[in-house]
XYZ file of C-alpha atoms in Angstrom:
657
model
C 10.160 -13.832 13.804
C 12.808 -16.037 12.338
C 16.350 -14.756 12.474
C 18.809 -16.635 10.319
C 21.351 -16.013 7.638
C 19.164 -15.733 4.584
C 15.529 -15.336 5.608
C 16.225 -12.755 8.212
C 13.424 -11.292 10.271
C 10.831 -10.853 7.530
C 9.683 -7.305 7.405
C 7.668 -5.399 4.968
C 6.888 -1.872 4.268
C 8.490 -1.100 0.991
C 9.197 2.134 -0.560
C 6.965 4.520 -2.296
C 7.841 3.913 -5.945
C 7.912 7.141 -7.812
C 8.001 7.219 -11.572
C 5.674 4.338 -11.413
C 2.931 4.333 -13.900
C 3.507 5.395 -17.460
C 3.663 8.761 -19.125
C 1.711 11.968 -18.981
C 2.880 13.414 -22.244
C 6.605 12.993 -21.640
C 6.202 12.618 -17.895
C 6.111 9.558 -15.725
C 2.707 8.569 -14.514
C 3.026 7.502 -10.946
C 5.739 9.996 -10.544
C 3.119 12.286 -11.730
C 1.946 12.703 -8.181
C 4.118 15.651 -7.228
C 3.554 19.400 -7.474
C 5.218 20.467 -10.698
C 5.711 19.149 -14.184
C 7.031 15.604 -14.166
C 8.470 16.229 -17.626
C 10.843 18.722 -16.023
C 12.369 15.882 -14.038
C 12.186 12.958 -16.458
C 15.322 11.935 -18.309
C 14.213 8.440 -19.397
C 10.663 8.098 -20.733
C 8.516 5.002 -20.548
C 9.222 2.901 -23.632
C 6.050 0.772 -23.829
C 2.458 1.638 -24.762
C 0.079 2.636 -21.975
C -3.696 2.385 -22.049
C -4.234 4.601 -18.992
C -2.236 7.325 -17.328
C -2.205 8.773 -13.815
C -3.071 12.287 -12.862
C -0.721 14.307 -10.705
C -1.677 13.820 -7.081
C -1.829 17.597 -6.725
C -4.685 17.632 -9.262
C -6.957 15.429 -7.147
C -8.453 16.698 -3.914
C -10.536 14.486 -1.631
C -13.223 16.820 -0.339
C -14.690 14.947 2.639
C -15.514 11.531 3.996
C -13.730 8.512 5.458
C -10.571 8.786 3.381
C -10.025 12.437 4.115
C -10.529 11.770 7.829
C -7.884 9.031 7.763
C -5.448 11.215 5.837
C -5.854 14.111 8.256
C -5.199 11.880 11.265
C -2.110 10.478 9.553
C -0.888 13.956 8.696
C -1.091 15.043 12.324
C 0.977 12.026 13.332
C 3.619 12.790 10.702
C 3.948 16.379 11.853
C 4.058 15.428 15.534
C 7.308 13.430 15.347
C 10.276 15.720 16.222
C 13.135 15.902 13.731
C 15.752 15.481 16.466
C 14.214 12.204 17.610
C 13.823 10.938 14.047
C 17.455 11.761 13.279
C 18.941 10.498 16.534
C 20.110 7.071 15.308
C 21.561 8.596 12.119
C 23.562 11.128 14.098
C 24.764 8.518 16.564
C 25.971 6.387 13.657
C 27.951 9.373 12.367
C 29.326 10.231 15.807
C 27.448 13.524 15.803
C 25.319 13.172 18.878
C 27.520 12.165 21.814
C 27.712 14.971 24.385
C 30.112 14.418 27.267
C 28.822 13.684 30.773
C 27.763 16.900 32.464
C 27.336 18.695 29.127
C 24.406 21.138 29.009
C 23.466 19.602 25.654
C 20.556 17.252 26.181
C 20.365 14.072 24.141
C 17.046 13.633 22.339
C 14.948 10.742 23.564
C 15.418 7.856 21.096
C 12.454 6.443 19.251
C 11.392 2.966 20.303
C 10.361 -0.290 18.711
C 11.989 -1.020 15.376
C 13.681 2.393 15.425
C 15.526 1.714 18.664
C 19.305 1.967 18.708
C 19.526 -1.787 19.311
C 17.427 -2.663 16.249
C 19.175 -3.545 13.003
C 16.310 -2.114 10.941
C 16.622 1.361 12.435
C 16.207 4.163 9.917
C 13.553 2.525 7.740
C 10.711 4.643 9.147
C 12.419 7.912 8.232
C 12.327 6.920 4.561
C 8.611 6.169 4.783
C 8.065 9.400 6.657
C 9.829 11.404 3.931
C 7.463 9.807 1.417
C 4.424 10.378 3.600
C 5.251 14.047 4.076
C 5.728 14.571 0.350
C 2.467 12.757 -0.451
C 0.594 14.834 2.110
C 2.064 17.986 0.604
C 1.031 16.972 -2.905
C -2.441 16.024 -1.680
C -3.116 19.163 0.364
C -0.600 21.880 -0.618
C -0.086 22.397 3.115
C 3.344 24.018 3.542
C 3.830 22.387 6.939
C 4.451 19.050 5.230
C 6.990 20.505 2.809
C 8.870 22.325 5.569
C 9.025 19.209 7.743
C 10.385 17.241 4.794
C 12.961 19.956 4.067
C 14.190 19.804 7.674
C 14.693 16.049 7.512
C 16.468 16.232 4.155
C 18.843 18.925 5.413
C 19.596 16.846 8.500
C 20.283 13.755 6.385
C 22.636 15.732 4.165
C 24.609 16.743 7.261
C 24.909 13.109 8.343
C 26.035 12.037 4.879
C 28.697 14.756 4.894
C 30.011 13.846 8.354
C 30.058 10.119 7.606
C 32.204 10.887 4.552
C 31.986 7.304 3.249
C 31.666 7.727 -0.515
C 28.048 8.830 -0.152
C 26.905 6.118 2.263
C 23.984 7.192 4.463
C 22.160 5.139 7.072
C 21.336 4.861 10.758
C 23.576 1.778 11.008
C 27.210 1.131 10.005
C 28.289 -0.304 6.647
C 29.213 -3.521 8.418
C 25.556 -4.527 8.143
C 25.897 -4.456 4.360
C 29.164 -6.390 4.611
C 27.440 -9.070 6.673
C 24.667 -9.280 4.104
C 27.190 -9.686 1.275
C 29.039 -12.367 3.252
C 25.805 -14.251 3.886
C 26.007 -13.950 7.659
C 23.087 -13.076 9.896
C 21.730 -9.537 9.667
C 18.187 -8.197 9.532
C 17.567 -6.464 6.181
C 19.960 -3.564 5.512
C 19.109 -3.082 1.822
C 15.417 -3.076 2.708
C 16.078 -0.138 5.002
C 18.156 1.709 2.402
C 15.366 1.182 -0.096
C 13.060 3.231 2.126
C 15.614 6.044 2.227
C 16.095 6.044 -1.550
C 12.326 6.101 -2.053
C 11.736 8.815 0.522
C 14.432 11.036 -0.941
C 13.246 10.661 -4.526
C 9.673 11.278 -3.388
C 10.842 14.476 -1.736
C 12.369 15.508 -5.050
C 9.396 14.597 -7.225
C 6.459 15.553 -5.003
C 7.990 18.423 -3.023
C 10.631 19.690 -5.495
C 13.507 19.248 -3.033
C 16.687 19.309 -5.137
C 18.905 18.449 -2.173
C 17.052 15.166 -1.728
C 17.982 14.032 -5.233
C 21.602 15.032 -4.637
C 21.714 12.871 -1.498
C 20.189 9.894 -3.317
C 22.622 10.272 -6.216
C 25.591 10.229 -3.824
C 24.147 7.143 -2.125
C 23.905 5.452 -5.527
C 27.550 6.248 -6.240
C 28.474 4.519 -2.978
C 26.302 1.523 -3.898
C 27.997 1.193 -7.302
C 31.418 1.185 -5.694
C 30.314 -1.277 -3.017
C 28.633 -3.781 -5.312
C 30.730 -3.684 -8.489
C 33.427 -6.084 -7.171
C 30.882 -8.809 -6.299
C 30.886 -12.066 -8.239
C 27.570 -13.417 -9.599
C 27.571 -15.968 -6.793
C 28.090 -13.306 -4.110
C 25.365 -11.205 -5.678
C 22.745 -13.961 -5.589
C 23.749 -14.945 -2.047
C 23.246 -11.348 -0.934
C 19.853 -11.188 -2.654
C 18.575 -14.136 -0.647
C 18.066 -11.696 2.204
C 15.123 -9.294 2.053
C 16.029 -6.168 0.092
C 12.653 -4.518 -0.327
C 12.295 -2.776 -3.665
C 15.899 -1.777 -4.320
C 15.411 -2.709 -7.972
C 12.403 -0.385 -8.160
C 14.297 2.402 -6.375
C 17.204 2.304 -8.806
C 14.950 2.038 -11.875
C 13.176 5.150 -10.617
C 16.458 6.950 -9.995
C 17.604 5.985 -13.489
C 14.426 7.462 -14.964
C 15.161 10.704 -13.134
C 18.854 10.970 -13.938
C 19.423 8.995 -17.130
C 22.642 7.730 -15.554
C 23.386 4.237 -16.935
C 25.072 3.339 -13.633
C 21.676 3.611 -11.969
C 20.202 1.218 -14.533
C 23.022 -1.232 -13.811
C 22.253 -1.002 -10.098
C 18.573 -1.719 -10.732
C 19.446 -4.765 -12.803
C 21.957 -5.892 -10.176
C 19.031 -6.505 -7.803
C 17.503 -9.148 -10.057
C 16.912 -12.180 -7.826
C 17.009 -15.210 -10.112
C 15.672 -17.780 -7.647
C 12.544 -15.737 -6.995
C 11.840 -14.292 -10.441
C 12.796 -16.902 -13.034
C 10.018 -19.340 -11.983
C 7.440 -16.547 -12.251
C 8.697 -15.674 -15.739
C 7.998 -19.305 -16.662
C 4.483 -19.339 -15.191
C 5.390 -21.305 -12.064
C 3.757 -20.536 -8.715
C 6.759 -20.668 -6.392
C 5.119 -18.766 -3.534
C 4.362 -21.548 -1.047
C 6.246 -20.792 2.217
C 7.845 -17.669 0.711
C 7.943 -14.503 2.781
C 5.245 -12.494 1.062
C 6.547 -8.984 1.343
C 10.026 -10.025 0.350
C 8.473 -11.079 -2.957
C 5.946 -8.370 -3.775
C 8.381 -5.404 -4.006
C 10.560 -7.378 -6.416
C 7.613 -7.572 -8.788
C 6.963 -3.840 -8.483
C 10.555 -3.440 -9.653
C 9.938 -5.895 -12.481
C 6.994 -3.798 -13.593
C 9.210 -0.737 -13.652
C 11.832 -2.656 -15.628
C 9.252 -3.466 -18.298
C 8.130 0.153 -18.518
C 11.615 1.612 -18.892
C 13.384 -1.086 -20.930
C 10.602 -3.089 -22.604
C 11.741 -6.300 -20.876
C 8.904 -8.708 -21.728
C 10.065 -11.306 -19.182
C 9.609 -8.726 -16.461
C 6.083 -8.007 -17.689
C 5.275 -11.723 -17.728
C 6.561 -12.200 -14.186
C 4.651 -9.213 -12.794
C 1.388 -10.182 -14.486
C 1.599 -13.865 -13.564
C 2.468 -12.997 -9.978
C -0.491 -10.620 -9.624
C -2.952 -13.145 -11.047
C -1.570 -15.888 -8.836
C -1.738 -13.870 -5.630
C -5.191 -12.405 -6.248
C -6.800 -15.611 -7.487
C -5.174 -18.164 -5.181
C -3.713 -16.430 -2.125
C -6.055 -13.548 -1.230
C -8.623 -13.259 1.554
C -12.005 -11.580 1.096
C -10.701 -8.198 2.256
C -7.857 -8.123 -0.285
C -4.996 -9.092 2.034
C -2.753 -12.129 1.861
C -0.306 -14.260 3.872
C -0.261 -16.030 7.243
C 2.578 -15.151 9.614
C 3.881 -12.969 6.763
C 4.260 -15.970 4.436
C 2.390 -17.270 1.434
C 1.123 -20.790 1.797
C -0.117 -23.545 -0.464
C -2.425 -22.053 -3.125
C -6.174 -22.331 -2.591
C -5.907 -23.243 1.099
C -7.421 -20.149 2.690
C -9.709 -21.996 5.089
C -6.653 -23.640 6.693
C -5.051 -20.271 7.399
C -7.650 -18.213 9.255
C -5.306 -17.229 12.078
C -4.472 -14.233 14.222
C -1.432 -13.412 12.068
C -2.993 -12.988 8.647
C -2.706 -10.221 6.092
C 0.316 -8.122 6.891
C -0.745 -4.642 5.840
C 2.504 -3.891 3.999
C 1.682 -6.701 1.583
C -1.513 -4.987 0.518
C 0.229 -1.613 0.277
C 2.638 -3.169 -2.198
C -0.003 -5.176 -4.057
C -1.831 -1.913 -4.710
C 1.350 -0.395 -6.113
C 1.732 -3.355 -8.447
C -1.953 -3.146 -9.356
C -1.577 0.452 -10.493
C 1.231 -0.529 -12.827
C -0.809 -3.311 -14.389
C -3.903 -1.157 -14.756
C -2.034 1.447 -16.778
C -0.831 -1.228 -19.198
C -4.263 -2.582 -20.050
C -6.971 -0.472 -18.365
C -8.589 -3.808 -17.437
C -11.422 -3.381 -14.962
C -10.334 -6.355 -12.845
C -7.402 -4.329 -11.535
C -9.716 -1.539 -10.396
C -11.972 -4.132 -8.742
C -9.087 -5.485 -6.711
C -7.877 -2.002 -5.867
C -11.302 -1.102 -4.460
C -11.559 -4.400 -2.562
C -8.202 -3.979 -0.846
C -8.457 -0.217 -0.329
C -11.826 -0.209 1.432
C -11.612 -3.469 3.309
C -7.946 -3.529 4.328
C -6.097 -0.217 3.948
C -8.947 2.032 5.106
C -9.489 -0.222 8.104
C -5.793 -0.294 9.029
C -6.171 2.934 10.974
C -7.983 3.162 14.289
C -10.280 6.212 14.042
C -10.035 6.847 17.773
C -6.249 7.057 18.089
C -4.965 7.324 14.516
C -2.710 4.330 15.157
C -2.429 1.462 12.671
C -2.426 -2.327 12.488
C 0.319 -4.698 11.424
C -1.840 -7.785 10.884
C -5.585 -7.915 10.248
C -6.560 -11.207 11.907
C -8.978 -13.514 10.132
C -9.250 -15.765 13.202
C -12.808 -15.811 14.532
C -12.996 -13.853 17.769
C -9.674 -12.036 17.368
C -9.310 -8.261 17.281
C -7.042 -5.618 15.848
C -3.888 -4.506 17.641
C -2.483 -1.047 17.060
C 0.847 0.735 17.014
C 1.905 3.452 19.424
C 2.825 7.050 18.565
C 6.581 6.647 19.087
C 7.397 3.161 20.406
C 6.482 0.747 17.596
C 7.582 1.802 14.082
C 6.884 -1.566 12.561
C 7.131 -1.851 8.783
C 3.350 -1.403 8.568
C 3.604 1.860 10.478
C 5.991 3.081 7.794
C 3.934 1.935 4.835
C 0.885 3.341 6.636
C 2.495 6.786 6.593
C 2.186 6.494 2.820
C -1.017 4.496 2.336
C -3.027 6.873 4.503
C -1.576 9.910 2.701
C -2.175 9.128 -0.983
C -5.822 8.184 -1.299
C -6.240 10.419 -4.336
C -3.830 8.424 -6.499
C -6.212 5.863 -8.025
C -9.628 7.525 -8.181
C -9.079 8.813 -11.723
C -6.898 7.967 -14.725
C -6.975 9.197 -18.288
C -5.984 8.354 -21.829
C -5.404 10.903 -24.576
C -9.155 11.419 -24.940
C -11.010 11.020 -21.670
C -11.219 10.202 -17.971
C -11.480 6.859 -16.205
C -13.551 7.042 -13.025
C -12.319 4.029 -11.046
C -13.304 4.768 -7.457
C -16.341 6.412 -5.943
C -14.860 8.830 -3.429
C -15.986 12.451 -2.922
C -13.298 14.402 -4.707
C -12.409 17.024 -7.268
C -10.216 16.422 -10.322
C -8.558 19.233 -12.249
C -7.427 18.099 -15.729
C -5.368 21.138 -16.574
C -4.461 20.136 -20.118
C -8.136 19.807 -21.063
C -9.398 22.753 -19.028
C -11.865 20.422 -17.341
C -12.768 19.964 -13.684
C -14.725 16.917 -12.535
C -16.471 17.053 -9.149
C -17.628 13.790 -7.596
C -20.201 13.798 -4.778
C -21.223 10.617 -3.007
C -21.671 8.970 0.377
C -20.461 5.671 -1.117
C -20.422 2.972 0.146
C -23.267 4.041 2.417
C -25.184 4.881 -0.749
C -25.112 3.233 -4.152
C -25.110 6.444 -6.205
C -22.304 8.782 -7.205
C -22.806 12.130 -8.940
C -20.334 13.748 -11.314
C -20.485 17.414 -12.300
C -18.453 18.865 -15.175
C -16.872 22.299 -15.231
C -15.209 23.224 -18.530
C -13.412 26.328 -19.767
C -15.076 25.698 -23.128
C -17.321 22.959 -24.565
C -15.141 19.838 -24.616
C -15.689 16.604 -26.486
C -14.512 13.856 -24.170
C -15.430 10.315 -23.158
C -15.985 9.375 -19.532
C -15.111 5.751 -18.783
C -17.237 4.821 -15.782
C -16.192 1.678 -13.973
C -18.903 -1.001 -13.848
C -17.750 -3.146 -10.918
C -17.706 -6.906 -11.169
C -19.719 -7.184 -7.938
C -22.581 -5.028 -9.340
C -24.655 -7.964 -10.587
C -27.954 -6.184 -9.861
C -27.400 -3.877 -12.824
C -26.717 -0.173 -13.224
C -28.692 3.012 -13.702
C -27.112 5.886 -15.594
C -28.499 9.408 -15.970
C -26.976 12.286 -17.929
C -28.473 15.674 -17.107
C -31.420 13.886 -15.527
C -32.222 11.647 -18.508
C -31.840 7.892 -18.247
C -29.266 6.429 -20.628
C -29.426 2.741 -21.517
C -26.524 0.677 -20.172
C -25.504 -2.097 -22.534
C -22.268 -3.084 -20.850
C -21.939 -5.853 -18.279
C -20.337 -5.882 -14.816
C -16.578 -6.073 -14.995
C -16.244 -3.464 -17.747
C -16.499 0.275 -18.359
C -19.551 2.298 -19.359
C -18.457 4.912 -21.883
C -20.312 8.222 -22.073
C -18.911 10.198 -24.995
C -20.269 13.662 -25.684
C -19.390 17.332 -25.762
C -19.439 18.517 -22.177
C -20.130 21.997 -20.905
C -20.123 23.520 -17.442
C -22.972 22.228 -15.315
C -23.416 18.890 -17.071
C -24.177 16.105 -14.612
C -23.838 12.346 -14.563
C -25.590 10.184 -11.993
C -24.525 6.575 -11.675
C -26.122 3.959 -9.414
C -24.943 0.412 -8.721
C -27.405 -1.314 -6.352
C -25.544 -3.302 -3.710
C -26.569 -6.820 -2.755
C -25.547 -9.326 -0.117
C -23.288 -12.152 -1.221
C -21.136 -14.891 0.221
C -17.384 -14.886 -0.410
C -16.366 -18.520 0.203
C -12.808 -19.603 0.760
C -11.382 -21.090 -2.407
C -10.932 -24.515 -0.818
C -14.131 -24.889 1.255
C -17.499 -23.352 0.274
C -18.761 -23.996 3.812
C -16.337 -21.373 5.154
C -17.242 -17.926 3.882
C -17.152 -14.207 4.498
C -20.162 -11.999 3.802
C -20.047 -8.901 1.623
C -22.519 -6.190 0.700
C -21.509 -4.824 -2.659
C -17.752 -4.218 -2.348
C -17.779 -4.102 1.455
C -16.785 -7.079 3.607
C -18.922 -7.342 6.740
C -17.760 -8.546 10.148
C -19.814 -9.767 13.077
C -19.487 -7.882 16.351
C -18.389 -10.173 19.175
C -17.868 -7.861 22.126
C -14.932 -7.042 24.371
C -14.655 -10.015 26.715
C -11.114 -10.770 27.946
C -9.484 -8.306 25.580
C -5.972 -7.349 26.617
C -6.209 -3.884 25.189
C -4.508 -2.514 22.128
C -0.875 -2.495 23.169
C 1.778 -3.538 20.624
C 1.479 -7.212 19.835
C 5.134 -7.979 20.372
C 6.862 -8.467 23.682
C 8.776 -5.221 24.427
C 11.524 -7.346 25.960
C 11.885 -9.340 22.737
C 10.440 -7.382 19.773
C 11.341 -10.149 17.329
C 8.802 -12.533 18.881
C 5.238 -11.614 18.037
C 3.633 -14.599 16.378
C 2.626 -16.121 19.686
C 0.186 -13.364 20.668
C -2.658 -14.896 22.664
C -6.048 -13.412 21.787
C -7.588 -15.428 24.672
C -10.725 -15.983 22.621
C -13.633 -16.959 24.895
C -15.229 -20.339 24.253
C -18.574 -18.589 24.080
C -17.739 -16.874 20.784
C -19.707 -18.639 18.081
C -18.790 -18.383 14.388
C -21.318 -20.839 12.954
C -24.394 -19.818 10.993
C -27.099 -22.442 10.537
C -28.269 -21.318 7.113
C -30.050 -24.552 6.231
C -29.370 -24.139 2.539
C -31.193 -20.791 2.418
C -29.793 -17.785 0.511
C -28.048 -15.101 2.535
C -30.924 -12.645 2.071
C -33.225 -15.004 4.009
C -31.157 -15.009 7.182
C -29.407 -11.636 7.150
C -31.536 -8.498 7.276
C -30.665 -4.775 7.244
C -30.899 -2.846 10.502
C -33.119 0.221 10.211
C -31.297 3.508 10.658
C -27.818 1.956 10.450
C -26.241 2.085 6.979
C -24.307 -1.012 5.932
C -25.424 -2.825 9.087
C -27.200 -6.183 9.139
C -28.426 -8.691 11.713
C -28.894 -12.436 11.592
C -32.484 -13.613 12.071
C -33.585 -16.035 14.755
C -32.339 -19.602 14.473
C -29.104 -18.828 12.622
C -26.878 -19.288 15.645
C -26.844 -19.138 19.406
C -27.935 -15.504 19.354
C -28.519 -12.705 16.883
C -25.312 -11.149 15.548
C -24.928 -7.659 14.134
C -22.608 -7.284 11.139
C -21.115 -4.051 9.862
C -18.202 -3.033 7.619
C -14.935 -4.659 8.598
C -13.114 -1.388 7.906
C -15.108 0.249 10.696
C -15.004 -2.468 13.342
C -12.336 -1.454 15.828
C -11.490 -2.155 19.467
C -13.612 -5.252 19.760
C -13.660 -8.895 18.765
C -15.110 -9.875 15.422
C -15.808 -12.671 12.956
C -15.090 -12.274 9.230
C -15.203 -15.911 8.076
C -18.145 -18.054 9.202
C -18.725 -21.778 9.277
C -21.933 -22.378 7.315
C -24.205 -25.380 7.755
């Protein structure tokens, strides 16, 4: 990792933006994912029209399947980390945890990796963990998650009190902020504080912890005092270093408190050099650190929603289109060695350091903003692409540990975190990503429900007195079934997503009767009727094989079946195991990881101009599994979903001839 004055050790991970996606009545939509009425907490409403609105996360329950399994594994990890170990660096910074030699008091064992006492980013994971705990609580109503969050918040309040520095709270001294302001070398102190702000406000909104909001408000008072003397030149110099989503965090705090000082803080973190070109339709991403950029645009989206700033809307929309159309791999991820590169050059960047997972976590946050503005199906398409193929596959089902990169290099393999000795940015964002799978399955307008994702789940729309139960084995089957339960007959449209990949058509049945589908892929099928308890909808989108070529070379392509990217199994030869990919002696250096790919691994398919269905055939008895036929390469290769291909080498992108 580079370590210099202004582009200092690129990290990622970002905060969990609350208050993110529009209004539910008078409440904030993405903030709407906490147990309780968001309107009770909102002081500043969204000021722009919204086409779609989020449901509270507490009103969506995932009933079974892959996503629930991932969330449960993540929840166990969150609960397993002791509060004393998580708080150790904070207490050391406040002088609270220094027993004398020979004292019977035993020091807790410090966490390792990026949370070590010698790491300038220490403390970032605790913010993510606060968010993850609150999201798990909202998703499950399991009191263990709330109580763990309460313990951390109480401990942080004690540290803030002992520090007694105008509300400052961190695991490192204020000198890190001073170095950032002066433009001297430091990792990313505002990035780390962003995670704390986000975690605390998530604890308030999702878990109703009043103390968490009080801590965040005191921290904001310190930030105002610290930053108000800066000149415009000092401000922009400071913002050259990675600051995560501090703009988003302060916009969200402003929406909660109505305090104009919090709005000023949000606007203070406007980075002209990064954002002005995007406002003018200029792709300035080449060589930029990807996850330094993406959170800024999440903040821009929040700016538009709260203030009506049209430039912010333009920047966020242009950025999303640019990244998705020109910088995104088949599985929904982006970047090589954490950086964007020249647009439309994917085939030149199929390396072992592609697709930092934090980037996708943040792209999905931005996507949810943009979907609520327009309810355009393309945003739901991307969300599904990235969720299934990248985020779902981030977690190793065997250990529950997660990936930093998802290598696109042929013959590479995933590398995983450790329970307490890694704490990379992608571990932190994974605490959240793997805990909030219910957030984007359903949306609504004032009339009806959008069904965006096909995940077994139950939605309770309290205001309408309607429950919607979705049953499916998707993507292992092409059909999803919706059952209505209603307190009384209810006239309501269902907006059923018709994915852009579903080019083989759609079959729709309502109470067993076939209904003609006139819409085309890339839109919504509207079923508008008076619903009563027991009504059923059955929706089928046949999946087909397709090539997903790189945007600069059609001879280099991934293979997908419906929405699912497939990867070829390439065995375990010469694998070094799944230890952390960085050198424990020098955690900043990780780009040089050697995958020692055997020369025998072949990633060429001799297709001879034939369509993919001629040379790739399904394997009987194995859902979503295919095998190349004879003559397509040196030997037959079995392909299965990339999200489920762990602890072995693989090929995602093939050379076709």
